[in-house]
Amino acid sequence: MVQHDEVGFTAFVEARGLGLLRFATAVTGDRHQAEDLLQGAFERAYGKWSRVAGRGDPERYIKQSIVNAARDSWRKQKRHPEVFGLGEGSGSYLPFDEVITRDVVRGALASLPPRQRLVLVLRYWEGMTEAETAELMRISVGTVKSQAHRAMKTLREQLALSDEPYAESAQGVGR
């Protein structure tokens, strides 16, 4: 039985490890802290893998463990993480524009309170429903809605403001 659990756990880590690391990086804003939180979540899950896997959604267990550990860390530090980890990918025609956009978005996301950033990660990056987000964060659906609303409002304001200097400097480029 132990051998079967170990094989199942190893297969899960190989299949979902990178995606869970991206999730943890988005939640924490720091790759090193994300690695630590993910390692801790894997350690906790390994000891009771048959029960975790038997519930039918081990990824949810790991994500819950990451969210809980991140919140505990923020409470202890009483500060905001500095960086928001964005995944790989191309979304721009010009690499320079992509770099500028990522820097501006990272800065705006980093300025959000951790709870608001976590709601955005779960709702829009992970694609969870409001109810799923509320359950994972152990808060009410109304709190998820209000945190998402406040975060999006702040991002809109910050990104609109940050666009102005870039637009002014871009006007002089084409002359």
PDB file of C-alpha atoms in Angstrom:
ATOM      1  CA  MET A   1       0.000   0.000   0.000  1.00  0.00           C
ATOM      2  CA  VAL A   2       2.824   2.426   0.876  1.00  0.00           C
ATOM      3  CA  GLN A   3       4.516   1.755  -2.468  1.00  0.00           C
ATOM      4  CA  HIS A   4       1.248   2.544  -4.307  1.00  0.00           C
ATOM      5  CA  ASP A   5       0.896   5.846  -2.379  1.00  0.00           C
ATOM      6  CA  GLU A   6       4.454   6.818  -3.205  1.00  0.00           C
ATOM      7  CA  VAL A   7       3.966   6.086  -6.908  1.00  0.00           C
ATOM      8  CA  GLY A   8       0.711   8.058  -6.970  1.00  0.00           C
ATOM      9  CA  PHE A   9       2.264  10.977  -5.125  1.00  0.00           C
ATOM     10  CA  THR A  10       5.292  11.024  -7.426  1.00  0.00           C
ATOM     11  CA  ALA A  11       3.069  10.934 -10.504  1.00  0.00           C
ATOM     12  CA  PHE A  12       0.990  13.819  -9.120  1.00  0.00           C
ATOM     13  CA  VAL A  13       4.067  15.945  -8.384  1.00  0.00           C
ATOM     14  CA  GLU A  14       5.490  15.270 -11.842  1.00  0.00           C
ATOM     15  CA  ALA A  15       2.196  16.131 -13.534  1.00  0.00           C
ATOM     16  CA  ARG A  16       1.143  19.168 -11.467  1.00  0.00           C
ATOM     17  CA  GLY A  17       4.318  20.411  -9.772  1.00  0.00           C
ATOM     18  CA  LEU A  18       5.168  23.167 -12.244  1.00  0.00           C
ATOM     19  CA  GLY A  19       1.599  24.448 -12.387  1.00  0.00           C
ATOM     20  CA  LEU A  20       1.413  24.486  -8.599  1.00  0.00           C
ATOM     21  CA  LEU A  21       4.715  26.354  -8.435  1.00  0.00           C
ATOM     22  CA  ARG A  22       3.313  28.985 -10.794  1.00  0.00           C
ATOM     23  CA  PHE A  23       0.232  29.222  -8.590  1.00  0.00           C
ATOM     24  CA  ALA A  24       2.331  29.601  -5.438  1.00  0.00           C
ATOM     25  CA  THR A  25       4.494  32.242  -7.118  1.00  0.00           C
ATOM     26  CA  ALA A  26       1.420  34.213  -8.106  1.00  0.00           C
ATOM     27  CA  VAL A  27       0.028  33.974  -4.593  1.00  0.00           C
ATOM     28  CA  THR A  28       3.243  34.941  -2.786  1.00  0.00           C
ATOM     29  CA  GLY A  29       4.857  37.240  -5.316  1.00  0.00           C
ATOM     30  CA  ASP A  30       8.217  35.637  -4.612  1.00  0.00           C
ATOM     31  CA  ARG A  31       9.663  32.582  -6.341  1.00  0.00           C
ATOM     32  CA  HIS A  32      11.774  31.495  -3.364  1.00  0.00           C
ATOM     33  CA  GLN A  33       8.916  31.809  -0.898  1.00  0.00           C
ATOM     34  CA  ALA A  34       6.679  29.979  -3.369  1.00  0.00           C
ATOM     35  CA  GLU A  35       9.143  27.094  -3.558  1.00  0.00           C
ATOM     36  CA  ASP A  36       9.230  26.904   0.235  1.00  0.00           C
ATOM     37  CA  LEU A  37       5.443  26.954   0.562  1.00  0.00           C
ATOM     38  CA  LEU A  38       5.000  24.345  -2.164  1.00  0.00           C
ATOM     39  CA  GLN A  39       7.620  22.096  -0.596  1.00  0.00           C
ATOM     40  CA  GLY A  40       5.843  22.367   2.740  1.00  0.00           C
ATOM     41  CA  ALA A  41       2.494  21.594   1.139  1.00  0.00           C
ATOM     42  CA  PHE A  42       3.974  18.550  -0.598  1.00  0.00           C
ATOM     43  CA  GLU A  43       5.527  17.356   2.671  1.00  0.00           C
ATOM     44  CA  ARG A  44       2.195  17.630   4.496  1.00  0.00           C
ATOM     45  CA  ALA A  45       0.368  15.863   1.676  1.00  0.00           C
ATOM     46  CA  TYR A  46       2.921  13.052   1.352  1.00  0.00           C
ATOM     47  CA  GLY A  47       2.372  11.828   4.892  1.00  0.00           C
ATOM     48  CA  LYS A  48      -1.335  11.327   4.278  1.00  0.00           C
ATOM     49  CA  TRP A  49      -1.415  10.875   0.516  1.00  0.00           C
ATOM     50  CA  SER A  50      -3.930   8.038   0.513  1.00  0.00           C
ATOM     51  CA  ARG A  51      -6.473  10.263   2.323  1.00  0.00           C
ATOM     52  CA  VAL A  52      -5.641  13.343   0.238  1.00  0.00           C
ATOM     53  CA  ALA A  53      -5.874  11.462  -3.044  1.00  0.00           C
ATOM     54  CA  GLY A  54      -8.924   9.545  -1.819  1.00  0.00           C
ATOM     55  CA  ARG A  55     -10.899  12.780  -1.541  1.00  0.00           C
ATOM     56  CA  GLY A  56     -10.647  13.055  -5.306  1.00  0.00           C
ATOM     57  CA  ASP A  57      -8.962  16.466  -5.667  1.00  0.00           C
ATOM     58  CA  PRO A  58      -5.403  16.481  -4.331  1.00  0.00           C
ATOM     59  CA  GLU A  59      -4.591  19.671  -6.229  1.00  0.00           C
ATOM     60  CA  ARG A  60      -7.222  21.531  -4.246  1.00  0.00           C
ATOM     61  CA  TYR A  61      -5.657  20.283  -1.005  1.00  0.00           C
ATOM     62  CA  ILE A  62      -2.225  21.534  -2.086  1.00  0.00           C
ATOM     63  CA  LYS A  63      -3.623  24.914  -3.167  1.00  0.00           C
ATOM     64  CA  GLN A  64      -5.476  25.287   0.133  1.00  0.00           C
ATOM     65  CA  SER A  65      -2.259  24.505   1.969  1.00  0.00           C
ATOM     66  CA  ILE A  66      -0.358  27.116  -0.080  1.00  0.00           C
ATOM     67  CA  VAL A  67      -3.028  29.778   0.510  1.00  0.00           C
ATOM     68  CA  ASN A  68      -3.095  29.090   4.253  1.00  0.00           C
ATOM     69  CA  ALA A  69       0.689  29.185   4.556  1.00  0.00           C
ATOM     70  CA  ALA A  70       0.910  32.411   2.525  1.00  0.00           C
ATOM     71  CA  ARG A  71      -1.710  34.097   4.700  1.00  0.00           C
ATOM     72  CA  ASP A  72       0.116  32.985   7.834  1.00  0.00           C
ATOM     73  CA  SER A  73       3.350  34.391   6.437  1.00  0.00           C
ATOM     74  CA  TRP A  74       1.734  37.755   5.620  1.00  0.00           C
ATOM     75  CA  ARG A  75       0.268  37.961   9.077  1.00  0.00           C
ATOM     76  CA  LYS A  76       3.668  37.344  10.622  1.00  0.00           C
ATOM     77  CA  GLN A  77       5.448  39.821   8.361  1.00  0.00           C
ATOM     78  CA  LYS A  78       2.658  42.426   8.338  1.00  0.00           C
ATOM     79  CA  ARG A  79       3.804  43.585   4.930  1.00  0.00           C
ATOM     80  CA  HIS A  80       2.980  43.068   1.292  1.00  0.00           C
ATOM     81  CA  PRO A  81       4.985  40.909  -1.082  1.00  0.00           C
ATOM     82  CA  GLU A  82       6.907  43.065  -3.534  1.00  0.00           C
ATOM     83  CA  VAL A  83       6.470  41.201  -6.820  1.00  0.00           C
ATOM     84  CA  PHE A  84       3.706  39.345  -8.597  1.00  0.00           C
ATOM     85  CA  GLY A  85       4.886  36.309 -10.562  1.00  0.00           C
ATOM     86  CA  LEU A  86       3.489  36.159 -14.066  1.00  0.00           C
ATOM     87  CA  GLY A  87       3.720  33.007 -16.115  1.00  0.00           C
ATOM     88  CA  GLU A  88       5.580  32.507 -19.341  1.00  0.00           C
ATOM     89  CA  GLY A  89       3.984  33.400 -22.613  1.00  0.00           C
ATOM     90  CA  SER A  90       3.804  35.908 -25.389  1.00  0.00           C
ATOM     91  CA  GLY A  91       1.005  38.377 -25.538  1.00  0.00           C
ATOM     92  CA  SER A  92       2.597  41.249 -27.407  1.00  0.00           C
ATOM     93  CA  TYR A  93       3.841  41.845 -30.908  1.00  0.00           C
ATOM     94  CA  LEU A  94       6.893  43.725 -29.689  1.00  0.00           C
ATOM     95  CA  PRO A  95       9.108  42.345 -26.922  1.00  0.00           C
ATOM     96  CA  PHE A  96       9.744  45.879 -25.612  1.00  0.00           C
ATOM     97  CA  ASP A  97       6.012  46.493 -25.243  1.00  0.00           C
ATOM     98  CA  GLU A  98       5.643  43.175 -23.465  1.00  0.00           C
ATOM     99  CA  VAL A  99       8.390  44.046 -20.990  1.00  0.00           C
ATOM    100  CA  ILE A 100       6.887  47.481 -20.311  1.00  0.00           C
ATOM    101  CA  THR A 101       3.413  45.999 -19.890  1.00  0.00           C
ATOM    102  CA  ARG A 102       4.623  43.271 -17.532  1.00  0.00           C
ATOM    103  CA  ASP A 103       6.554  45.750 -15.413  1.00  0.00           C
ATOM    104  CA  VAL A 104       3.582  48.087 -15.129  1.00  0.00           C
ATOM    105  CA  VAL A 105       1.157  45.260 -14.320  1.00  0.00           C
ATOM    106  CA  ARG A 106       3.552  43.685 -11.822  1.00  0.00           C
ATOM    107  CA  GLY A 107       3.987  47.015 -10.092  1.00  0.00           C
ATOM    108  CA  ALA A 108       0.246  47.591  -9.918  1.00  0.00           C
ATOM    109  CA  LEU A 109      -0.418  44.075  -8.628  1.00  0.00           C
ATOM    110  CA  ALA A 110       2.400  44.331  -6.090  1.00  0.00           C
ATOM    111  CA  SER A 111       0.794  47.429  -4.608  1.00  0.00           C
ATOM    112  CA  LEU A 112      -2.444  45.585  -3.815  1.00  0.00           C
ATOM    113  CA  PRO A 113      -3.018  44.235  -0.318  1.00  0.00           C
ATOM    114  CA  PRO A 114      -2.268  40.482  -0.215  1.00  0.00           C
ATOM    115  CA  ARG A 115      -5.926  39.513   0.277  1.00  0.00           C
ATOM    116  CA  GLN A 116      -7.039  41.469  -2.801  1.00  0.00           C
ATOM    117  CA  ARG A 117      -4.191  40.054  -4.889  1.00  0.00           C
ATOM    118  CA  LEU A 118      -5.074  36.538  -3.737  1.00  0.00           C
ATOM    119  CA  VAL A 119      -8.713  37.035  -4.769  1.00  0.00           C
ATOM    120  CA  LEU A 120      -7.565  38.169  -8.227  1.00  0.00           C
ATOM    121  CA  VAL A 121      -5.194  35.215  -8.587  1.00  0.00           C
ATOM    122  CA  LEU A 122      -7.869  32.717  -7.640  1.00  0.00           C
ATOM    123  CA  ARG A 123     -10.712  34.328  -9.600  1.00  0.00           C
ATOM    124  CA  TYR A 124      -9.005  35.415 -12.801  1.00  0.00           C
ATOM    125  CA  TRP A 125      -5.795  33.457 -13.095  1.00  0.00           C
ATOM    126  CA  GLU A 126      -7.040  30.166 -11.679  1.00  0.00           C
ATOM    127  CA  GLY A 127     -10.560  30.709 -13.083  1.00  0.00           C
ATOM    128  CA  MET A 128     -12.332  29.818  -9.856  1.00  0.00           C
ATOM    129  CA  THR A 129     -15.900  30.888  -9.198  1.00  0.00           C
ATOM    130  CA  GLU A 130     -16.707  33.326  -6.424  1.00  0.00           C
ATOM    131  CA  ALA A 131     -18.011  30.455  -4.306  1.00  0.00           C
ATOM    132  CA  GLU A 132     -14.880  28.344  -4.881  1.00  0.00           C
ATOM    133  CA  THR A 133     -12.654  31.320  -4.060  1.00  0.00           C
ATOM    134  CA  ALA A 134     -14.622  32.038  -0.890  1.00  0.00           C
ATOM    135  CA  GLU A 135     -14.395  28.423   0.211  1.00  0.00           C
ATOM    136  CA  LEU A 136     -10.658  28.190  -0.468  1.00  0.00           C
ATOM    137  CA  MET A 137      -9.947  31.463   1.349  1.00  0.00           C
ATOM    138  CA  ARG A 138     -12.481  30.692   4.091  1.00  0.00           C
ATOM    139  CA  ILE A 139     -14.303  33.986   3.626  1.00  0.00           C
ATOM    140  CA  SER A 140     -17.800  34.892   2.438  1.00  0.00           C
ATOM    141  CA  VAL A 141     -18.786  35.239  -1.207  1.00  0.00           C
ATOM    142  CA  GLY A 142     -19.631  38.870  -0.483  1.00  0.00           C
ATOM    143  CA  THR A 143     -16.091  39.465   0.734  1.00  0.00           C
ATOM    144  CA  VAL A 144     -14.709  37.884  -2.447  1.00  0.00           C
ATOM    145  CA  LYS A 145     -16.892  40.214  -4.523  1.00  0.00           C
ATOM    146  CA  SER A 146     -15.925  43.336  -2.588  1.00  0.00           C
ATOM    147  CA  GLN A 147     -12.199  42.461  -2.564  1.00  0.00           C
ATOM    148  CA  ALA A 148     -12.240  41.774  -6.314  1.00  0.00           C
ATOM    149  CA  HIS A 149     -14.136  45.005  -6.970  1.00  0.00           C
ATOM    150  CA  ARG A 150     -11.694  47.082  -4.898  1.00  0.00           C
ATOM    151  CA  ALA A 151      -8.670  45.403  -6.447  1.00  0.00           C
ATOM    152  CA  MET A 152      -9.917  45.891  -9.998  1.00  0.00           C
ATOM    153  CA  LYS A 153     -10.786  49.531  -9.299  1.00  0.00           C
ATOM    154  CA  THR A 154      -7.299  50.126  -7.912  1.00  0.00           C
ATOM    155  CA  LEU A 155      -5.675  48.375 -10.875  1.00  0.00           C
ATOM    156  CA  ARG A 156      -7.740  50.376 -13.374  1.00  0.00           C
ATOM    157  CA  GLU A 157      -6.731  53.630 -11.692  1.00  0.00           C
ATOM    158  CA  GLN A 158      -3.063  52.697 -11.449  1.00  0.00           C
ATOM    159  CA  LEU A 159      -2.821  51.335 -14.977  1.00  0.00           C
ATOM    160  CA  ALA A 160      -4.615  54.364 -16.434  1.00  0.00           C
ATOM    161  CA  LEU A 161      -2.174  56.667 -14.655  1.00  0.00           C
ATOM    162  CA  SER A 162       0.875  54.640 -15.626  1.00  0.00           C
ATOM    163  CA  ASP A 163      -0.175  54.765 -19.281  1.00  0.00           C
ATOM    164  CA  GLU A 164       0.123  58.563 -19.439  1.00  0.00           C
ATOM    165  CA  PRO A 165       3.928  58.934 -19.162  1.00  0.00           C
ATOM    166  CA  TYR A 166       4.440  56.052 -21.585  1.00  0.00           C
ATOM    167  CA  ALA A 167       2.022  57.624 -24.081  1.00  0.00           C
ATOM    168  CA  GLU A 168       3.814  60.995 -23.826  1.00  0.00           C
ATOM    169  CA  SER A 169       7.246  59.471 -24.398  1.00  0.00           C
ATOM    170  CA  ALA A 170       5.909  57.339 -27.266  1.00  0.00           C
ATOM    171  CA  GLN A 171       4.616  60.462 -29.053  1.00  0.00           C
ATOM    172  CA  GLY A 172       8.149  61.777 -29.435  1.00  0.00           C
ATOM    173  CA  VAL A 173       9.464  58.484 -30.837  1.00  0.00           C
ATOM    174  CA  GLY A 174       7.684  58.606 -34.170  1.00  0.00           C
ATOM    175  CA  ARG A 175       8.666  62.213 -35.000  1.00  0.00           C
TER     176      ARG A 175
END
